[in-house]
Coordinates of C-alpha atoms and ligand atoms in Angstrom, one line a residue:
X1 CA -82.8 49.6 65.7
X2 CA -85.9 50.9 63.8
X3 CA -85.9 50.1 60.1
X4 CA -86.0 53.0 57.6
X5 CA -89.5 53.7 56.5
X6 CA -90.3 55.5 53.3
X7 CA -93.1 58.1 53.2
X8 CA -96.2 57.3 51.1
X9 CA -98.9 59.6 49.8
X10 CA -102.2 57.9 48.8
X11 CA -104.2 59.5 45.9
X12 CA -107.9 58.9 45.8
X13 CA -109.6 58.0 49.1
X14 CA -112.2 55.5 47.7
X15 CA -113.3 52.1 48.9
X16 CA -110.1 50.2 48.1
X17 CA -107.8 52.8 49.5
X18 CA -109.7 53.4 52.7
X19 CA -110.7 49.8 53.5
X20 CA -107.7 47.8 52.4
X21 CA -104.6 49.9 51.6
X22 CA -104.5 52.6 54.2
X23 CA -105.1 50.2 57.1
X24 CA -102.3 47.9 55.7
X25 CA -99.6 50.5 56.5
X26 CA -99.8 49.4 60.1
X27 CA -98.4 46.1 59.1
X28 CA -95.5 47.6 57.0
X29 CA -91.9 47.5 58.1
X30 CA -90.5 49.9 55.5
X31 CA -93.4 52.1 54.6
X32 CA -95.5 54.7 56.4
X33 CA -98.5 56.7 55.3
X34 CA -97.6 60.4 55.4
X35 CA -99.9 62.2 53.0
X36 CA -103.4 62.1 51.4
X37 CA -104.6 63.5 48.1
X38 CA -108.4 63.8 47.7
X39 CA -111.1 65.8 46.1
X40 CA -113.0 65.7 49.4
X41 CA -111.4 67.8 52.1
X42 CA -113.8 66.5 54.8
X43 CA -112.9 62.9 54.1
X44 CA -109.2 63.6 53.9
X45 CA -109.3 65.6 57.2
X46 CA -111.2 62.8 58.9
X47 CA -108.7 60.1 57.7
X48 CA -105.7 62.3 58.5
X49 CA -107.0 62.7 62.1
X50 CA -107.7 58.9 62.3
X51 CA -104.2 58.0 61.1
X52 CA -102.3 60.8 62.8
X53 CA -101.2 62.7 59.7
X54 CA -100.4 66.4 59.8
X55 CA -103.0 68.7 58.2
X56 CA -100.3 70.3 56.0
X57 CA -99.9 66.8 54.3
X58 CA -103.4 66.9 52.9
X59 CA -103.5 67.7 49.2
X60 CA -106.1 68.0 46.4
X61 CA -106.0 67.4 42.7
X62 CA -105.2 71.0 42.0
X63 CA -102.2 71.4 44.3
X64 CA -101.1 67.7 43.7
X65 CA -97.9 68.9 41.9
X66 CA -96.7 70.7 45.0
X67 CA -96.0 67.3 46.5
X68 CA -92.6 68.0 44.9
X69 CA -91.8 70.4 47.8
X70 CA -92.7 67.8 50.5
X71 CA -89.5 65.8 51.3
X72 CA -91.6 63.5 53.7
X73 CA -93.2 61.9 50.6
X74 CA -91.0 59.4 48.7
X75 CA -93.8 57.4 47.0
X76 CA -97.2 58.3 45.5
X77 CA -99.8 55.5 45.4
X78 CA -102.4 56.1 42.7
X79 CA -105.8 54.6 43.6
X80 CA -108.0 56.6 41.2
X81 CA -110.5 55.4 38.5
X82 CA -108.5 53.7 35.7
X83 CA -108.4 56.4 33.1
X84 CA -106.9 58.9 35.6
X85 CA -103.9 56.6 36.4
X86 CA -101.8 57.9 33.5
X87 CA -102.2 61.7 34.3
X88 CA -101.4 61.3 38.0
X89 CA -98.5 58.9 37.4
X90 CA -96.9 61.4 34.9
X91 CA -97.5 64.4 37.2
X92 CA -96.3 62.4 40.2
X93 CA -93.1 61.4 38.4
X94 CA -92.6 65.0 37.3
X95 CA -92.9 66.0 41.0
X96 CA -89.9 63.7 41.6
X97 CA -91.7 60.8 43.4
X98 CA -91.7 57.1 42.9
X99 CA -95.0 55.8 41.7
X100 CA -97.1 52.8 42.7
X101 CA -100.2 52.6 40.5
X102 CA -103.3 50.4 40.9
X103 CA -104.4 47.9 38.3
X104 CA -105.3 48.1 35.4
X105 CA -102.2 50.3 34.8
X106 CA -104.2 52.5 32.3
X107 CA -106.8 52.4 29.7
X108 CA -104.6 52.4 26.6
X109 CA -101.2 51.1 25.5
X110 CA -100.1 54.6 24.7
X111 CA -100.9 55.8 28.2
X112 CA -98.9 53.0 29.7
X113 CA -95.9 53.9 27.5
X114 CA -96.1 57.5 28.6
X115 CA -96.2 56.5 32.2
X116 CA -93.1 54.3 31.9
X117 CA -91.3 57.1 29.9
X118 CA -92.2 59.7 32.5
X119 CA -90.9 57.7 35.4
X120 CA -87.7 56.8 33.4
X121 CA -87.1 60.4 32.5
X122 CA -87.5 61.5 36.2
X123 CA -85.2 58.6 37.3
X124 CA -88.1 57.2 39.5
X125 CA -89.4 53.7 39.9
X126 CA -92.9 52.5 38.8
X127 CA -94.7 49.5 40.2
X128 CA -98.2 48.2 39.5
X129 CA -100.4 47.0 42.4
X130 CA -100.7 43.3 41.4
X131 CA -101.3 42.2 45.0
X132 CA -101.8 38.5 44.1
X133 CA -98.1 38.3 43.2
X134 CA -97.3 39.1 46.8
X135 CA -99.8 36.8 48.4
X136 CA -98.7 33.5 50.1
X137 CA -101.2 31.1 48.5
X138 CA -100.7 32.4 45.0
X139 CA -96.9 32.2 45.5
X140 CA -97.3 28.6 46.7
X141 CA -99.5 27.7 43.7
X142 CA -96.7 29.0 41.4
X143 CA -94.1 27.1 43.3
X144 CA -96.0 23.8 43.2
X145 CA -96.7 24.1 39.5
X146 CA -93.1 25.1 38.7
X147 CA -91.8 22.2 40.8
X148 CA -93.9 19.7 38.8
X149 CA -96.3 18.7 41.5
X150 CA -99.1 18.3 39.0
X151 CA -96.7 16.9 36.3
X152 CA -96.7 18.8 33.0
X153 CA -99.1 21.7 33.0
X154 CA -101.7 21.4 30.2
X155 CA -104.6 23.7 31.0
X156 CA -105.6 26.6 33.2
X157 CA -109.1 27.8 33.8
X158 CA -109.7 31.0 35.7
X159 CA -112.9 32.8 36.4
X160 CA -113.6 36.2 38.0
X161 CA -117.1 37.6 38.5
X162 CA -119.1 39.8 40.6
X163 CA -122.3 41.8 40.1
X164 CA -121.8 45.4 39.0
X165 CA -123.7 47.8 41.3
X166 CA -123.6 51.3 39.7
X167 CA -125.7 52.7 42.5
X168 CA -122.6 52.3 44.7
X169 CA -120.0 55.1 44.4
X170 CA -117.2 52.7 43.6
X171 CA -119.1 51.1 40.8
X172 CA -120.6 54.3 39.2
X173 CA -117.4 55.1 37.3
X174 CA -116.9 51.4 36.4
X175 CA -120.1 51.6 34.2
X176 CA -118.6 54.7 32.5
X177 CA -116.3 53.7 29.6
X178 CA -114.4 57.0 29.7
X179 CA -113.3 56.4 33.3
X180 CA -113.1 52.6 33.4
X181 CA -111.7 52.0 29.9
X182 CA -113.8 48.8 29.5
X183 CA -116.0 46.5 31.5
X184 CA -115.4 43.4 33.6
X185 CA -112.2 42.5 31.7
X186 CA -110.4 45.7 32.8
X187 CA -111.6 45.4 36.4
X188 CA -111.5 41.7 37.3
X189 CA -110.9 39.7 34.1
X190 CA -107.4 41.1 34.5
X191 CA -106.9 38.7 37.5
X192 CA -107.7 35.7 35.3
X193 CA -105.3 37.0 32.7
X194 CA -102.6 37.7 35.3
X195 CA -103.0 34.2 36.8
X196 CA -102.4 32.5 33.5
X197 CA -99.2 34.5 33.1
X198 CA -97.8 34.0 36.6
X199 CA -98.7 30.3 36.7
X200 CA -97.2 29.4 33.4
X201 CA -94.3 31.9 33.5
X202 CA -95.0 32.4 29.8
X203 CA -96.5 35.0 27.5
X204 CA -99.5 34.0 25.3
X205 CA -99.0 33.8 21.6
X206 CA -102.6 33.6 20.4
X207 CA -106.0 34.8 21.8
X208 CA -109.6 34.1 20.9
X209 CA -112.5 35.7 22.8
X210 CA -116.3 36.2 22.9
X211 CA -118.2 38.9 24.8
X212 CA -121.8 39.5 25.7
X213 CA -124.1 41.7 27.7
X214 CA -127.6 40.9 28.8
X215 CA -129.9 42.7 26.3
X216 CA -131.5 45.8 27.8
X217 CA -129.5 45.7 31.1
X218 CA -128.9 49.5 31.7
X219 CA -125.6 48.8 33.5
X220 CA -124.0 47.6 30.3
X221 CA -124.7 50.5 27.9
X222 CA -121.0 51.4 27.7
X223 CA -119.0 48.5 29.1
X224 CA -119.2 44.7 28.6
X225 CA -120.8 42.4 31.2
X226 CA -119.2 39.1 30.2
X227 CA -116.1 38.2 28.3
X228 CA -114.6 34.8 27.8
X229 CA -111.1 34.3 26.4
X230 CA -108.8 31.5 25.5
X231 CA -105.0 31.9 25.4
X232 CA -102.5 29.7 23.7
X233 CA -99.0 29.6 25.3
X234 CA -95.7 28.6 23.5
X235 CA -95.4 25.3 25.6
X236 CA -98.8 24.2 24.3
X237 CA -100.6 25.2 27.6
X238 CA -104.1 26.5 26.9
X239 CA -106.0 28.8 29.3
X240 CA -109.8 29.3 29.4
X241 CA -110.8 32.4 31.3
X242 CA -114.0 34.1 32.1
X243 CA -114.8 37.5 33.5
X244 CA -118.3 38.8 34.4
X245 CA -120.1 41.7 36.0
X246 CA -123.2 39.6 36.0
X247 CA -122.6 36.5 38.1
X248 CA -122.1 36.1 41.8
X249 CA -118.6 36.4 43.5
X250 CA -116.1 34.1 41.8
X251 CA -112.4 34.6 42.0
X252 CA -110.6 31.3 41.3
X253 CA -108.2 29.4 39.1
X254 CA -107.5 25.7 38.5
X255 CA -104.4 24.2 36.9
X256 CA -104.6 20.8 35.2
X257 CA -101.4 18.8 34.8
X258 CA -100.5 15.4 33.5
X259 CA -100.3 14.1 37.1
X260 CA -102.5 16.3 39.1
X261 CA -104.9 19.2 39.5
X262 CA -104.3 22.4 41.6
X263 CA -107.2 24.5 42.6
X264 CA -107.1 27.9 44.4
X265 CA -110.7 29.0 45.2
X266 CA -110.9 31.8 46.1
X267 CA -107.6 32.8 44.6
X268 CA -107.8 36.6 44.7
X269 CA -110.0 37.3 47.6
X270 CA -108.7 39.9 50.1
X271 CA -108.7 37.4 53.0
X272 CA -109.8 33.9 52.1
X273 CA -107.8 31.3 50.1
X274 CA -108.4 27.6 49.7
X275 CA -105.6 25.6 48.0
X276 CA -106.2 22.0 47.0
X277 CA -103.8 19.6 45.4
X278 CA -105.2 16.4 43.8
X279 CA -102.8 13.7 42.7
X280 CA -102.5 9.9 42.7
X281 CA -101.5 10.3 46.4
X282 CA -104.9 11.7 47.2
X283 CA -106.5 15.1 47.8
X284 CA -104.6 17.5 50.0
X285 CA -105.9 20.8 51.5
X286 CA -102.8 23.0 51.8
X287 CA -102.9 25.4 54.8
X288 CA -100.4 28.2 55.0
X289 CA -99.9 31.2 57.3
X290 CA -101.6 33.8 55.1
X291 CA -99.9 37.2 54.9
X292 CA -101.2 40.8 54.7
X293 CA -100.5 40.9 51.0
X294 CA -101.3 44.6 50.8
X295 CA -98.6 45.4 53.3
X296 CA -96.3 42.9 51.5
X297 CA -96.6 44.6 48.1
X298 CA -96.3 48.1 49.6
X299 CA -93.1 47.1 51.5
X300 CA -91.7 45.3 48.4
X301 CA -91.8 48.6 46.6
X302 CA -90.2 50.5 49.4
X303 CA -87.4 47.9 49.7
X304 CA -86.8 48.1 45.9
X305 CA -86.5 51.8 46.2
X306 CA -84.1 51.6 49.2
X307 CA -82.0 49.0 47.5
X308 CA -82.3 50.4 44.0
X309 CA -83.9 47.3 42.5
X310 CA -86.6 46.8 39.9
X311 CA -89.9 45.8 41.5
X312 CA -91.3 42.4 40.7
X313 CA -94.4 44.0 39.0
X314 CA -93.0 47.1 37.2
X315 CA -94.7 49.3 34.6
X316 CA -93.8 46.8 31.9
X317 CA -95.9 44.1 33.6
X318 CA -98.9 46.4 33.6
X319 CA -98.3 47.4 29.9
X320 CA -98.2 43.7 28.9
X321 CA -101.6 43.1 30.5
X322 CA -103.1 46.2 28.7
X323 CA -101.6 45.0 25.4
X324 CA -103.2 41.6 25.9
X325 CA -106.5 43.0 27.1
X326 CA -106.7 45.1 23.9
X327 CA -106.0 42.0 21.9
X328 CA -108.8 40.2 23.8
X329 CA -111.2 43.0 22.9
X330 CA -110.0 42.9 19.3
X331 CA -110.5 39.1 19.1
X332 CA -114.0 39.4 20.5
X333 CA -114.9 42.3 18.1
X334 CA -113.5 40.4 15.1
X335 CA -114.8 37.0 16.1
X336 CA -111.4 35.7 15.0
X337 CA -108.2 34.6 16.9
X338 CA -105.5 37.3 17.2
X339 CA -101.8 36.5 17.3
X340 CA -99.8 38.3 20.0
X341 CA -96.2 38.6 21.1
Ligands
LIG401 P1 -113.6 54.2 44.3 O1 -114.6 54.8 43.4 O2 -114.1 53.6 45.6 O3 -112.4 55.2 44.6 C1 -111.9 56.0 43.6 C2 -111.6 57.4 44.3 O4 -110.9 58.2 43.3 C3 -112.8 58.2 44.7 O5 -113.2 57.8 46.0 C4 -112.3 59.6 44.6 O6 -111.5 59.8 45.8 C5 -111.2 59.5 43.5 N1 -111.7 60.1 42.2 C6 -111.1 61.2 41.6 N2 -111.8 61.5 40.5 C7 -112.8 60.7 40.4 C8 -113.9 60.5 39.5 N3 -114.0 61.3 38.4 N4 -114.8 59.6 39.7 C9 -114.8 58.8 40.8 N5 -113.8 58.9 41.7 C10 -112.8 59.8 41.5 O7 -112.9 53.0 43.5 P2 -112.0 51.8 44.0 O8 -111.3 52.2 45.3 O9 -112.8 50.6 44.0 O10 -110.9 51.7 42.8 C11 -109.9 52.6 42.6 C12 -108.7 52.0 41.8 O11 -108.3 50.9 42.6 C13 -109.2 51.4 40.5 O12 -108.2 51.6 39.5 C14 -109.4 49.9 40.7 O13 -109.2 49.1 39.6 C15 -108.3 49.7 41.8 N6 -108.7 48.6 42.7 C16 -107.8 47.6 42.9 C17 -108.1 46.5 43.7 C18 -107.1 45.4 43.9 O14 -107.4 44.4 44.5 N7 -105.8 45.6 43.5 C19 -109.4 46.4 44.3 C20 -110.3 47.5 44.1 C21 -109.9 48.5 43.3 P3 -111.6 61.3 46.6 O15 -113.0 61.4 47.0 O16 -110.7 61.1 47.7 O17 -111.2 62.3 45.6

């Protein structure tokens, strides 16, 4: 018997939506792509033809609210520049749809709170697209650490970097503070922050940070290039994280325990993951059957809706990261540690 599939509308047909998310629906068991929302009719028509969608299921930003009259759409997936997440989540919830929103959830704490309130008021669910929490190697790393494979966890280091290229369409808005909300921290440093939270299972209590941009580099007139931050957790674990729009592709974390070291490098790549465990017993490369984690996170939300459960990464999870990132910026501005929590 065919499983029930919920209908999804994807909003914003940019690089991530078209290259990763939309193709992932073919690996979904509980979710199907039924509608597109775009400012570019040509692009939407081309994709609709490619994915066999009906022309009547193509929307734009002006008639977005009429999604409320389309019973084929159960969920709206917002894949727009960061500062637009709040408006389209609120309007989507008001149209009576469940909302999946990309990271970072929004560009202010107030916007996150409005998004959560709008979904609650509409009786709809809200999930943030934290794909690493649905990815096999990251889940294995969490399991190994929680099961004491490296003894007592002491320190995490996590680094995320890539060169910003504002001549590419997907990076143009990332150099614009109004649309991006901030620089490398909001875009990729968030992966370092997330990793420290899901590996420890704790919330930080104190943050210190330092930021810099290469003097005269025109890419960083509005947003930061580099930001390093240190987090203190209640158990005594410390985390040293870096985030950069300057250095070459890095997306890794390392967990140091009293009896071993776990390394996932890359940790948050779309495809590649290398997991190494080093203990007294030697060094082990752990090989797993990787999953399509885009499909896994999409299906997770559909199943939560079908079974009326709270998703693993709800709006509150996104709000917590925004609160912490604002504290990281504050600590960097003040040059002093900031207490959180
Ligand atoms: P893109 O610029 O490639 O796509 C954004 C799309 O949003 C555009 O193509 C456009 O679609 C639409 N849009 C509407 N208004 C604007 C505007 N004013 N300026 C620019 N675009 C606009 O960006 P990405 O796909 O890289 O990122 C989109 C979101 O996804 C971001 O929030 C980002 O953080 C997140 N992301 C998450 C990743 C993850 O691994 N979880 C990875 C990459 C991105 P259209 O032409 O159809 O209107």
